Amino acid sequence: HPSTQGLLMPQPTPPLVPCTALAVMRILDEVGLPLEGKRAVVMGRSKIAGAPIAALLRHRNMTVTVCHSKSQNTPEIARSADVLVVAIGQCELVDETYVKPGAVVVDVGIHLKKTSDRRFMNSRMDGFQALGDTKQTEIQKLASHLTPVPGGVGPLTVAMVLHNTIQCYKDHNTEKLSEISSGTEVNGSEDRIAGAYGWPGNKEMPRMVAEGRYPEIGSDSQINLAYKPRDVQDIAGDLGIDKKHIRLYGNHMAKIGLNTGANASLLHTLGNNRKSKYVAVSGMTPTKFGEGKTTTLLGLCQAFARKEIMSIGAIRQPSQGPTFGLKGGAAGGGMSQVAPITDMNLHLTGDIHAVMAANNLLAAQIDARVLHEKKLSDALLEKHLLGMKTKENDPPPGYGSQQLGPPAHMLRRIDRLGDATSALRLSVKDVLWRRVLDTNDRMLREIVIGAGLREQKAKRTTGFDMAAASEVMAIVSLSTSMEDLYKRLNNILAATDTNGRFLTADDFGAVGAMAALLKDAIEPTLMQTLEGSPVLVHGGPFANIAHGNSSIIADMIGLSLMEDHEGYVITEGGFGSDMGLEKFFHIKCNASGLSPDCVVIVGTVKAIRHHAQGGPLKEGCLNLAKHLDIARKFGVPAIAAINVHGSDSTDELDVVSRTMEELTGFPPIITSPYFEGGEGCMALAEAVEDACQASSGSHMPLYKTSDSFYKKMDTIAREVYGADGIEITDTAREKLAIFGGAGYDHLPICVAKTQYSLSHDPHLLNVPSGFTVPVRNLTLSGGAGFICAYLGDIQTMPGLPVRPALMDVDVDIDARGEVSVIGLR
C-alpha cells in the first residue's frame, strides 16, 4: 500500500513491509553474507518490489543503485553488484553478462512459458514451464548463490503474506498502527525508530526516491505519527543545554528558559565576527498553497546533520488561521517535518494564546478606562486610581474603595508629563488598539462594542485582527531579552488623548500584566525534525500583514549554541523576498544587529508554471530570477533552490535549470526534501557552505532608517517591487504628519500587501512593470518599532474559504479510549 511504502522510509521496519521485499530480505539473511558496506543493484522500480527492496537494503547500510528501463549501461552497472536483485518482469532478460563472479543473485520474477518438454506435460504446470527474470543455467555458474525459479522468492512471499496478516491482527487488537514506530520484525525483535536516530548526522536515513523520483509516501500526518521522536532532553544535551535549564512540555517539547543564569549568556550579541553561520530562507512569489520554504529549510537542517555539521532550524509557530483555512499547517511536509505534527500545528506551548491574552487585556483596559472616565468625575477617578477611600455614599457599582496605594505607572506618568491629573482625556474615537483572534473569522472585521445598557457611553465601532498580525506578536518576535520586551510593551501607542497626544500601554497601567502573560511566550520552544535534529519554534507574525520572521531570540540562542561548533542557524523570511526577506533585512536585522551569511530562495516548477500564465515555462523563471536579484541587492550571496513536486517532469526541470543559468549566471539547486528528507538537500547544503565561506558576513540595507518615509517607501517600491513610484492617499498623508510630529518618522517600514504578486495587485503575476504602488493607510507600531504601510485592499483578518482545511481534521478514538488527531495538512 502507498502509505505503508512511505513508512518504510523513516524506519527500518514499519508496521507492514511489502511481502515480496520482506521475502528477499529473509533470503539474504539466510545466505549469511554481511551486507553493510556492500554494493547492491536492484533492477526494477515497482512499488511492490523494486522500490521497497531498495529502501530495505539501504537500511542495512548497503550502497544501492536502482536500474530501470531508461537506465544506460545496465549490464556494466549490474556487474558491480555484490547483491543483484532482479525484479524487472521480463522473462530471462538477465544473462551472465550482468553478473559479477561470486555475487548473490535474487530472481524475483516468474513467467509461464509453453513448452513441449515432457517433464512439464503431465505435471500441474500442464505444458508450461516456470522461468524467472534471469537465465538461471548461465548465471548459476558465476553466482555464489542464486534463488531458484520456481521455489525461491515465490513461496517465501506467500509465507510473508501470512506473517503480515497475523501482524495486522495483533496490531489491530493491541496497539494503533500509527503508534507502532517499527513493528515486530520476523525474528521477533523490536527496532523502534528512535534508536536509529543519532544527532548530528544520521547516515542510515534512506533515500525516499527509488528512481521513480516521486513515490507515493502517504500523508504528512501518517509519516509524522510513524516517527518516534527523540526525548527532548537528549536533544538539549546535544546542544550543551543542561536539562535543569529547560522546561518540559511532555517528552518531545521544551521551553529554553531565559531567566536562569546559565542560559543568560545565550542572548549575548555575537556581531558579525562570529564563527557560526546565519542563513535566511525565503522564496519566489507563491501560489495559494505555498512552495515549501519550511520543508526546504528543514531538509537543509537534516542535510547538515547527515554531513555531521551542527545546525538548528529557527521557524515560526503556525497560526490556526491558515492551519484550518486554505493553506494548512506550517510544519514542513513529507520527510522534512517538525515533530510532533499535532502539537506543532495546534496549540504548541501556548505562545499565540499568550499573545492574544496580553493584546486583549490591554484592549479591555482601554475600553474600561473610556467608560470610567465618562462616568466618574476627575476627582473621584483619581481617588480610585490612587487607592484612596472615597467619601461618596453610593459609589458606582463595581468600584472598590480599599486602600491600595498609587500604581507605579501613574507615578511614571506624572514624572514624564509633570501632570498630576489621573484622567487620560480620551474618547471612543481616540482608541487605536484592536482585539485579536487566532481564527480566520471575516465576520469580526468590523463590529460594534459597548451595546449593553451600562456601556452605552463607550459604544464604538472596532474590529478584530489576526493574532499573528498583532503588534504584541511583533514585539515578542523582535525583542532581544525580557527587559527589551518590557520596554517595547511600554512603548505601545494604544490611543490618543483629546489634545492628539499618544497614550501608551503604560499610561493605562497594563504593561506589567501583559509582561506577566508573556513571560513564557518569550522563550523559544525546542522541537526536532524527522531525522532528530533540533528546531527552535518561536514567534508567528504573518509576512503579508506583519513582518513575517521568526524571533530574534531564537536566532541569537541558535548562533550562540553553534558558535563553538561553527554550525549553522537556518531561519526564514515568510512568502517571497519582496515580503518576509525585505522585512528580515530592514526590520529584524535592524533590531538584532545581525547579518546573514547567505540567502536561499525557494521556487517550484508549479509556481513557475503559474507565473508563465500558459506561456513557455522559461517565462515564469523571470519571477524566480527577480527574487534572486532582490536578495542579492542586499549584498548577500543568494542561491536558488527548486523544491521538487510529484508533478514535475525531467524536461521541465531541465528547462528551469537552463533558463535560470542564462538569467542569473548559475543553475538552481534541485532539491527533494519532501521525498528524501536530508538526503534530498545534500547538494543545497554544499552550496550553502560554499556561499557562507565566501560571504562578508554583512549586508547593505536598501534605505537608511533616517531617510524620510517617502524615500524609504519609494525605495522599496522601485528596488524591490519594480514599480514606477508610489501614490499616498490623503488619509495616509495626514497620519504621516502626526507620526512625524511625534518623532516617529525615523522607523523602518513594514509593508502590508498581497503575497501573490510582486506588486500590490494579486492579479499582476510574474514580474510586472508600469505600475504605481498606492499607499492607502498607515499605522504606527511604537512598541514593535515600525510604521505599517497598507498597499491596496489588504485585510488584517482573513476569512475562511468555501472548502477550508478544518473539514478534514478529526479525532480518532481507539478501543482503549486514546485520542489522536488526524487530517492535519
Coordinates of C-alpha atoms in Angstrom, one line a residue, residues 98 543 665 673:
Y98 CA 25.1 -8.9 -15.9
A543 CA 4.6 38.1 6.3
G665 CA 24.6 33.0 -14.2
P673 CA 13.3 17.4 0.8

